[in-house]
Short mmCIF file of C-alpha atoms and ligand atoms in Angstrom, two decimals:
data_model
loop_
_atom_site.label_atom_id
_atom_site.label_comp_id
_atom_site.label_asym_id
_atom_site.label_seq_id
_atom_site.Cartn_x
_atom_site.Cartn_y
_atom_site.Cartn_z
CA UNK A 1 77.90 49.35 59.93
CA UNK A 2 76.74 52.14 59.68
CA UNK A 3 79.02 54.50 57.33
CA UNK A 4 80.44 56.77 60.35
CA UNK A 5 81.53 56.26 64.02
CA UNK A 6 80.10 59.74 65.11
CA UNK A 7 78.34 62.36 63.93
CA UNK A 8 79.21 65.32 65.66
CA UNK A 9 76.40 68.66 65.53
CA UNK A 10 78.35 71.35 65.91
CA UNK A 11 81.67 72.18 65.01
CA UNK A 12 83.15 74.07 68.08
CA UNK A 13 85.73 73.13 70.84
CA UNK A 14 83.79 70.65 72.01
CA UNK A 15 83.24 68.66 69.27
CA UNK A 16 86.53 69.80 68.39
CA UNK A 17 87.76 68.03 70.99
CA UNK A 18 85.78 64.89 70.34
CA UNK A 19 87.32 64.37 66.44
CA UNK A 20 90.85 65.19 67.52
CA UNK A 21 90.32 61.96 70.09
CA UNK A 22 88.22 59.95 67.91
CA UNK A 23 89.90 60.57 65.05
CA UNK A 24 93.68 59.48 67.11
CA UNK A 25 91.11 56.01 67.94
CA UNK A 26 91.46 55.88 64.19
CA UNK A 27 87.05 56.33 63.95
CA UNK A 28 85.29 58.00 61.38
CA UNK A 29 83.63 61.23 61.67
CA UNK A 30 81.43 63.57 59.96
CA UNK A 31 80.78 67.16 61.08
CA UNK A 32 77.35 69.23 60.52
CA UNK A 33 77.69 72.58 61.63
CA UNK A 34 74.78 75.11 60.53
CA UNK A 35 77.08 78.04 60.32
CA UNK A 36 79.45 78.61 57.15
CA UNK A 37 82.39 77.92 58.50
CA UNK A 38 84.44 75.68 61.64
CA UNK A 39 85.20 76.57 65.06
CA UNK A 40 81.93 77.93 66.70
CA UNK A 41 82.38 80.60 68.46
CA UNK A 42 86.23 80.94 68.75
CA UNK A 43 86.11 81.25 64.92
CA UNK A 44 88.12 84.28 63.39
CA UNK A 45 87.95 85.90 60.08
CA UNK A 46 90.79 87.84 58.70
CA UNK A 47 90.09 91.22 57.45
CA UNK A 48 93.00 93.26 56.46
CA UNK A 49 95.25 90.88 57.42
CA UNK A 50 93.74 91.43 61.12
CA UNK A 51 92.50 88.07 62.94
CA UNK A 52 88.86 89.25 63.72
CA UNK A 53 86.65 87.16 66.96
CA UNK A 54 83.90 87.30 64.51
CA UNK A 55 81.67 86.13 67.81
CA UNK A 56 83.67 88.33 70.62
CA UNK A 57 86.78 88.87 71.82
CA UNK A 58 88.50 85.41 72.81
CA UNK A 59 91.22 84.67 75.32
CA UNK A 60 92.18 81.32 76.49
CA UNK A 61 93.18 81.60 79.89
CA UNK A 62 93.43 78.14 81.95
CA UNK A 63 95.76 76.61 85.52
CA UNK A 64 95.10 74.06 84.13
CA UNK A 65 98.17 71.60 82.64
CA UNK A 66 96.97 68.89 80.78
CA UNK A 67 94.68 71.87 78.66
CA UNK A 68 97.91 74.40 78.18
CA UNK A 69 100.15 71.25 77.53
CA UNK A 70 96.80 70.19 74.89
CA UNK A 71 96.70 73.77 73.19
CA UNK A 72 99.81 74.74 72.50
CA UNK A 73 100.52 70.95 71.38
CA UNK A 74 98.09 72.51 68.30
CA UNK A 75 99.63 76.15 68.24
CA UNK A 76 102.09 78.65 69.74
CA UNK A 77 100.62 80.87 72.24
CA UNK A 78 101.70 84.96 72.28
CA UNK A 79 102.53 86.36 75.43
CA UNK A 80 99.06 88.11 74.78
CA UNK A 81 97.59 88.97 78.95
CA UNK A 82 94.76 90.54 79.62
CA UNK A 83 94.53 94.44 80.73
CA UNK A 84 91.15 96.13 79.82
CA UNK A 85 91.44 99.38 80.25
CA UNK A 86 87.69 101.16 81.26
CA UNK A 87 86.84 104.48 79.73
CA UNK A 88 84.75 106.72 82.67
CA UNK A 89 83.38 109.49 80.43
CA UNK A 90 87.66 109.95 79.02
CA UNK A 91 88.36 109.13 81.91
CA UNK A 92 91.05 105.87 82.40
CA UNK A 93 91.10 103.63 84.46
CA UNK A 94 92.76 100.44 84.74
CA UNK A 95 91.15 97.23 85.16
CA UNK A 96 90.25 95.12 87.54
CA UNK A 97 90.02 97.32 90.57
CA UNK A 98 93.38 97.58 91.02
CA UNK A 99 96.05 99.87 93.02
CA UNK A 100 96.56 101.49 89.27
CA UNK A 101 92.87 102.02 89.45
CA UNK A 102 92.97 103.97 92.89
CA UNK A 103 95.72 105.69 92.22
CA UNK A 104 93.76 107.43 89.43
CA UNK A 105 90.81 108.04 90.96
CA UNK A 106 91.92 109.17 94.60
CA UNK A 107 95.62 110.46 94.16
CA UNK A 108 97.26 108.12 96.34
CA UNK A 109 99.87 105.83 96.44
CA UNK A 110 99.55 103.15 99.17
CA UNK A 111 97.80 99.93 99.37
CA UNK A 112 96.62 101.61 102.71
CA UNK A 113 95.29 104.72 101.99
CA UNK A 114 93.33 103.16 99.01
CA UNK A 115 91.94 100.05 101.92
CA UNK A 116 90.48 103.40 104.09
CA UNK A 117 88.88 105.21 101.27
CA UNK A 118 87.15 101.46 100.30
CA UNK A 119 86.23 99.94 104.16
CA UNK A 120 84.77 104.29 104.48
CA UNK A 121 82.82 104.07 101.35
CA UNK A 122 80.98 100.62 102.28
CA UNK A 123 80.01 102.24 105.62
CA UNK A 124 77.45 103.44 103.67
CA UNK A 125 75.44 100.29 103.01
CA UNK A 126 73.83 98.80 107.02
CA UNK A 127 72.28 95.83 106.59
CA UNK A 128 72.10 92.43 104.16
CA UNK A 129 72.26 94.86 100.71
CA UNK A 130 68.48 94.90 99.00
CA UNK A 131 69.67 94.65 95.70
CA UNK A 132 72.66 94.98 92.85
CA UNK A 133 73.75 98.65 93.52
CA UNK A 134 73.75 97.86 97.57
CA UNK A 135 76.01 94.76 96.93
CA UNK A 136 78.04 96.17 95.21
CA UNK A 137 78.92 99.98 97.61
CA UNK A 138 79.21 97.12 99.92
CA UNK A 139 82.42 95.93 98.04
CA UNK A 140 84.02 98.42 96.35
CA UNK A 141 82.45 101.96 97.69
CA UNK A 142 80.82 103.99 95.94
CA UNK A 143 82.94 106.01 93.69
CA UNK A 144 84.18 102.62 91.65
CA UNK A 145 80.65 101.93 92.11
CA UNK A 146 79.66 105.15 90.41
CA UNK A 147 82.52 105.26 87.79
CA UNK A 148 83.06 101.65 87.03
CA UNK A 149 80.22 99.49 87.53
CA UNK A 150 77.13 101.13 87.45
CA UNK A 151 76.61 102.17 83.66
CA UNK A 152 78.18 99.23 81.86
CA UNK A 153 75.61 96.62 84.40
CA UNK A 154 72.88 98.53 83.33
CA UNK A 155 73.46 98.56 80.06
CA UNK A 156 74.39 94.73 80.27
CA UNK A 157 71.13 94.10 81.55
CA UNK A 158 69.07 96.84 80.74
CA UNK A 159 67.48 97.64 83.85
CA UNK A 160 68.45 100.11 86.74
CA UNK A 161 71.27 98.61 89.15
CA UNK A 162 68.60 99.64 91.77
CA UNK A 163 66.07 96.79 89.79
CA UNK A 164 68.24 94.01 89.81
CA UNK A 165 68.66 91.48 91.89
CA UNK A 166 71.89 91.59 94.58
CA UNK A 167 72.94 88.06 93.60
CA UNK A 168 74.04 88.96 90.21
CA UNK A 169 77.43 90.57 90.78
CA UNK A 170 78.86 88.09 94.40
CA UNK A 171 82.38 89.51 94.43
CA UNK A 172 83.87 91.87 92.20
CA UNK A 173 88.01 91.50 92.66
CA UNK A 174 89.99 93.96 94.49
CA UNK A 175 93.35 94.51 94.33
CA UNK A 176 96.07 96.00 96.54
CA UNK A 177 99.30 95.62 94.21
CA UNK A 178 99.70 97.54 90.66
CA UNK A 179 98.51 93.97 88.63
CA UNK A 180 96.69 95.32 85.57
CA UNK A 181 96.45 90.76 84.51
CA UNK A 182 92.78 90.13 84.57
CA UNK A 183 93.28 86.77 84.85
CA UNK A 184 94.52 84.73 88.17
CA UNK A 185 95.14 82.01 85.99
CA UNK A 186 98.66 80.16 85.97
CA UNK A 187 98.76 80.52 81.87
CA UNK A 188 97.14 82.85 79.35
CA UNK A 189 97.34 83.61 75.79
CA UNK A 190 96.40 83.70 72.25
CA UNK A 191 97.37 81.53 69.65
CA UNK A 192 99.30 82.82 66.64
CA UNK A 193 98.27 82.84 63.61
CA UNK A 194 94.16 82.89 65.27
CA UNK A 195 92.37 80.68 66.58
CA UNK A 196 91.85 78.75 63.09
CA UNK A 197 94.52 77.12 63.33
CA UNK A 198 93.81 75.01 66.13
CA UNK A 199 90.06 74.60 64.94
CA UNK A 200 91.53 73.38 61.72
CA UNK A 201 94.01 70.49 63.03
CA UNK A 202 91.17 69.60 65.37
CA UNK A 203 88.90 68.74 62.69
CA UNK A 204 91.74 67.21 60.26
CA UNK A 205 90.38 63.87 59.82
CA UNK A 206 86.43 64.10 59.65
CA UNK A 207 84.82 65.52 56.83
CA UNK A 208 82.51 68.04 57.10
CA UNK A 209 79.41 69.81 56.20
CA UNK A 210 78.88 73.20 56.29
CA UNK A 211 75.58 75.16 55.94
CA UNK A 212 73.97 71.73 57.20
CA UNK A 213 71.66 71.96 59.99
CA UNK A 214 71.15 68.55 61.72
CA UNK A 215 67.65 68.89 62.85
CA UNK A 216 65.97 69.52 59.86
CA UNK A 217 67.21 65.91 58.11
CA UNK A 218 68.00 63.95 61.76
CA UNK A 219 66.31 60.83 60.85
CA UNK A 220 68.05 60.62 57.92
CA UNK A 221 71.29 61.68 59.27
CA UNK A 222 70.54 59.45 62.08
CA UNK A 223 71.16 56.91 60.12
CA UNK A 224 74.06 57.48 59.06
CA UNK A 225 76.38 57.50 62.41
CA UNK A 226 76.69 54.85 65.49
CA UNK A 227 76.73 57.55 68.08
CA UNK A 228 75.67 61.47 67.96
CA UNK A 229 77.28 64.15 69.77
CA UNK A 230 75.46 66.96 69.72
CA UNK A 231 76.43 70.05 70.43
CA UNK A 232 73.55 72.78 70.02
CA UNK A 233 70.93 73.95 72.15
CA UNK A 234 69.19 71.18 74.18
CA UNK A 235 65.78 72.74 74.12
CA UNK A 236 65.83 72.51 69.70
CA UNK A 237 67.20 69.20 70.26
CA UNK A 238 63.44 67.42 71.44
CA UNK A 239 61.90 70.04 69.27
CA UNK A 240 60.81 72.52 72.23
CA UNK A 241 58.63 69.90 74.31
CA UNK A 242 58.66 71.79 77.47
CA UNK A 243 59.25 75.46 75.93
CA UNK A 244 62.27 77.82 74.96
CA UNK A 245 65.15 78.66 77.50
CA UNK A 246 66.67 81.49 77.39
CA UNK A 247 69.91 83.50 76.65
CA UNK A 248 71.51 87.22 76.49
CA UNK A 249 72.63 88.01 73.18
CA UNK A 250 74.95 90.26 71.70
CA UNK A 251 75.30 92.78 68.79
CA UNK A 252 78.59 93.42 66.93
CA UNK A 253 79.17 96.57 64.97
CA UNK A 254 82.20 95.46 63.24
CA UNK A 255 84.56 98.13 61.06
CA UNK A 256 87.94 98.80 59.55
CA UNK A 257 89.19 102.00 60.39
CA UNK A 258 92.64 104.03 57.92
CA UNK A 259 95.09 104.06 60.96
CA UNK A 260 97.01 101.42 62.29
CA UNK A 261 95.96 101.94 65.92
CA UNK A 262 92.37 102.89 67.29
CA UNK A 263 92.66 102.78 71.37
CA UNK A 264 96.03 101.38 71.88
CA UNK A 265 94.53 98.66 73.45
CA UNK A 266 92.41 95.47 72.79
CA UNK A 267 89.64 95.73 74.91
CA UNK A 268 88.50 98.86 75.87
CA UNK A 269 85.28 99.46 78.17
CA UNK A 270 82.80 102.23 78.26
CA UNK A 271 81.33 102.09 81.54
CA UNK A 272 79.49 105.30 81.37
CA UNK A 273 75.45 104.39 81.10
CA UNK A 274 75.15 107.13 77.78
CA UNK A 275 77.30 105.38 75.54
CA UNK A 276 75.55 102.66 74.01
CA UNK A 277 77.94 100.13 73.48
CA UNK A 278 79.65 98.29 76.93
CA UNK A 279 83.33 97.63 75.09
CA UNK A 280 84.92 97.85 71.88
CA UNK A 281 87.79 95.44 70.44
CA UNK A 282 90.50 96.29 68.24
CA UNK A 283 91.65 93.05 67.53
CA UNK A 284 95.34 93.49 66.42
CA UNK A 285 96.30 94.27 69.49
CA UNK A 286 95.56 90.66 70.20
CA UNK A 287 98.80 89.81 68.49
CA UNK A 288 100.45 93.09 68.82
CA UNK A 289 99.34 93.59 64.67
CA UNK A 290 101.97 95.59 63.22
CA UNK A 291 99.22 96.27 60.07
CA UNK A 292 98.41 99.50 58.32
CA UNK A 293 94.87 99.14 59.20
CA UNK A 294 92.79 98.57 62.13
CA UNK A 295 89.13 96.74 62.64
CA UNK A 296 87.15 97.47 65.31
CA UNK A 297 84.14 95.74 67.03
CA UNK A 298 81.76 97.97 69.54
CA UNK A 299 79.77 95.36 71.54
CA UNK A 300 75.67 95.71 72.55
CA UNK A 301 74.58 94.19 74.60
CA UNK A 302 71.22 92.39 73.18
CA UNK A 303 67.95 90.73 75.07
CA UNK A 304 68.45 87.77 73.15
CA UNK A 305 65.27 86.89 70.86
CA UNK A 306 64.17 84.05 68.01
CA UNK A 307 66.94 84.15 64.96
CA UNK A 308 69.81 85.34 67.28
CA UNK A 309 72.74 83.79 68.51
CA UNK A 310 72.43 82.73 71.83
CA UNK A 311 75.60 83.97 73.80
CA UNK A 312 74.66 83.73 77.56
CA UNK A 313 72.38 81.12 79.32
CA UNK A 314 70.04 82.76 81.83
CA UNK A 315 71.21 80.90 84.89
CA UNK A 316 67.60 81.83 87.48
CA UNK A 317 65.63 79.34 89.02
CA UNK A 318 63.00 79.12 85.89
CA UNK A 319 66.01 78.26 83.56
CA UNK A 320 67.31 75.95 85.44
CA UNK A 321 63.93 73.95 85.95
CA UNK A 322 63.52 73.68 82.37
CA UNK A 323 66.91 72.68 81.58
CA UNK A 324 66.71 70.31 83.97
CA UNK A 325 63.52 68.45 82.41
CA UNK A 326 65.67 69.04 79.59
CA UNK A 327 68.30 66.77 80.94
CA UNK A 328 66.64 64.20 82.02
CA UNK A 329 64.91 63.02 78.66
CA UNK A 330 68.73 63.51 77.31
CA UNK A 331 69.40 60.78 80.08
CA UNK A 332 67.01 58.71 78.36
CA UNK A 333 68.56 59.46 74.96
CA UNK A 334 70.40 56.24 73.37
CA UNK A 335 73.23 57.09 71.33
CA UNK A 336 73.57 60.28 72.18
CA UNK A 337 76.10 62.57 73.89
CA UNK A 338 75.31 65.99 74.73
CA UNK A 339 78.27 68.22 75.18
CA UNK A 340 79.44 71.87 75.24
CA UNK A 341 77.71 75.27 75.92
CA UNK A 342 74.23 74.80 74.40
CA UNK A 343 73.88 71.24 74.90
CA UNK A 344 74.61 71.27 78.40
CA UNK A 345 72.98 75.12 79.01
CA UNK A 346 75.86 76.55 80.81
CA UNK A 347 78.64 78.61 80.63
CA UNK A 348 81.76 77.48 79.72
CA UNK A 349 84.98 79.42 79.03
CA UNK A 350 87.00 77.66 76.48
CA UNK A 351 89.61 75.76 78.79
CA UNK A 352 86.76 74.48 80.98
CA UNK A 353 84.71 73.19 77.72
CA UNK A 354 87.85 71.15 76.58
CA UNK A 355 88.64 69.68 80.19
CA UNK A 356 84.57 68.50 79.73
CA UNK A 357 84.81 66.91 76.18
CA UNK A 358 88.64 65.45 77.66
CA UNK A 359 86.09 64.12 80.66
CA UNK A 360 83.81 63.17 77.73
CA UNK A 361 86.52 61.24 75.52
CA UNK A 362 87.84 59.14 78.19
CA UNK A 363 84.82 57.88 78.44
CA UNK A 364 84.26 56.92 75.51
CA UNK A 365 87.32 56.03 75.12
CA UNK A 366 88.24 53.49 77.90
CA UNK A 367 91.78 53.64 79.00
CA UNK A 368 92.54 56.08 76.27
CA UNK A 369 95.50 58.87 77.83
CA UNK A 370 95.20 62.16 77.20
CA UNK A 371 98.53 63.42 77.76
CA UNK A 372 100.26 60.79 75.33
CA UNK A 373 97.69 60.62 72.67
CA UNK A 374 98.23 64.34 71.54
CA UNK A 375 102.36 64.53 71.58
P1 FAD B 401 80.06 76.46 70.54
O1 FAD B 401 81.07 77.16 70.33
O2 FAD B 401 78.40 77.17 70.40
O3 FAD B 401 79.61 75.33 68.89
C1 FAD B 401 78.41 75.13 68.84
C2 FAD B 401 78.37 74.86 67.35
O4 FAD B 401 76.46 74.54 66.66
C3 FAD B 401 78.23 76.05 67.22
O5 FAD B 401 78.89 76.32 65.74
C4 FAD B 401 76.40 75.63 65.92
O6 FAD B 401 76.97 76.09 64.57
C5 FAD B 401 76.51 74.49 65.95
N1 FAD B 401 75.37 74.11 66.13
C6 FAD B 401 73.97 74.24 66.69
N2 FAD B 401 72.70 73.51 66.53
C7 FAD B 401 73.75 73.07 65.34
C8 FAD B 401 72.34 72.07 64.11
N3 FAD B 401 71.09 72.08 64.83
N4 FAD B 401 72.95 72.02 63.70
C9 FAD B 401 74.04 71.91 62.70
N5 FAD B 401 74.78 72.75 63.67
C10 FAD B 401 74.69 73.39 64.92
N6 FAD B 401 85.96 81.67 76.49
C11 FAD B 401 87.22 82.20 77.35
O7 FAD B 401 87.78 81.31 77.33
N7 FAD B 401 88.16 83.26 76.87
C12 FAD B 401 87.45 84.60 76.42
O8 FAD B 401 87.25 85.27 76.51
C13 FAD B 401 85.72 83.84 76.14
N8 FAD B 401 85.58 84.69 75.62
C14 FAD B 401 83.75 85.01 75.03
C15 FAD B 401 82.72 85.91 74.11
C16 FAD B 401 81.82 85.59 74.00
C17 FAD B 401 81.31 86.51 73.73
C18 FAD B 401 80.96 84.75 74.62
C19 FAD B 401 79.84 83.77 73.96
C20 FAD B 401 82.50 82.80 75.07
C21 FAD B 401 83.05 83.52 74.90
N9 FAD B 401 84.36 82.67 75.55
C22 FAD B 401 85.11 82.38 76.46
C23 FAD B 401 83.45 80.89 75.93
C24 FAD B 401 83.57 80.34 74.83
O9 FAD B 401 83.37 80.86 73.49
C25 FAD B 401 83.16 78.76 74.90
O10 FAD B 401 83.66 78.25 75.77
C26 FAD B 401 83.38 77.96 73.31
O11 FAD B 401 82.77 78.14 72.52
C27 FAD B 401 82.37 76.63 73.54
O12 FAD B 401 82.39 75.99 72.35
P2 FAD B 401 81.04 74.33 72.25
O13 FAD B 401 81.82 73.79 71.42
O14 FAD B 401 80.45 74.68 73.97
O15 FAD B 401 80.29 76.07 71.45
#
């Protein structure tokens, strides 16, 4: 018999949810994490008494009652509602595009007036949109495209909208109500005390080794546990045998400012082409902070190269085909569970990664009742 029942590679939400339920089943887990902290991308660093979302702003939202009950059993959530604002050359517009946005843009007040203007502007595009620019105009008209979509998208992709394929934007939500809530989900909020409160509870019963890369001593670590739950990148697990999967990355510039309120909102998007960053996050506003100072993070989109954090998988055919080849290898791997955003090469919101970990736990521990078990 081996020393541990499970070796968890990585300490993000997927591994955390697994660890939590494995612990409830009396299983012994060892966690290996190559960073110097637990939590994966939801980790918060405390600066000036403010919980700084180190790997990008994280807002919890879900329509799943099961997931919401679960996270609320781990932390109390505040009433934060994501209502980003767009700054286009000093003009401030509410997001997502709604009656507040239209009223500011055209000085109108009713949904009927807004619909009429957008319908008129959409007519500029005749036939099937040939590129992202035409696609966006066919969805929201020329004014919203020019001021709120074009520059932001070009910064995100590092290319002109005219040179980007139409399929990247399938829909641009337009709301004919005065509702600035970015998400349509039933539940939303930020854990009071930051995400680390949740992370600490998820891994409470585990032995943890930080600053430890599983792949550097794979054989040795495999010998320690009956089964591996692997949440790192799938191509690295197989030694990049078929080549590397591609990602989009981000660069963050964080600074402490000697003011108690820099921008009046947690998230402000810069939608012009000239400002080099896409967003500024002011972290204290996620938790209605009253600290004397503030911490802001400027977000710069970046091409991913070796050594950078892999944030977003590139969802094109080439990468999906490559992933499928790795996925087939993974299916053959004995006593290894592949889970989470890196091992499954897909973008998961937090609630979705929890749902997928629930499914994994239910399969692994037959008959386990998630709802009853976490109360
Ligand atoms: P991760 O959190 O990435 O955890 C994987 C861990 O494995 C990492 O800590 C990594 O260091 C470790 N690891 C990898 N390889 C090895 C190895 N070889 N050895 C040891 N350790 C290893 N979701 C929302 O719902 N709302 C949001 O607002 C939101 N904002 C986001 C913003 C950004 C910029 C990004 C990138 C994502 C955002 N998400 C958001 C998604 C959210 O971050 C994910 O759903 C969640 O973090 C995924 O958890 P995970 O366990 O799959 O992966």
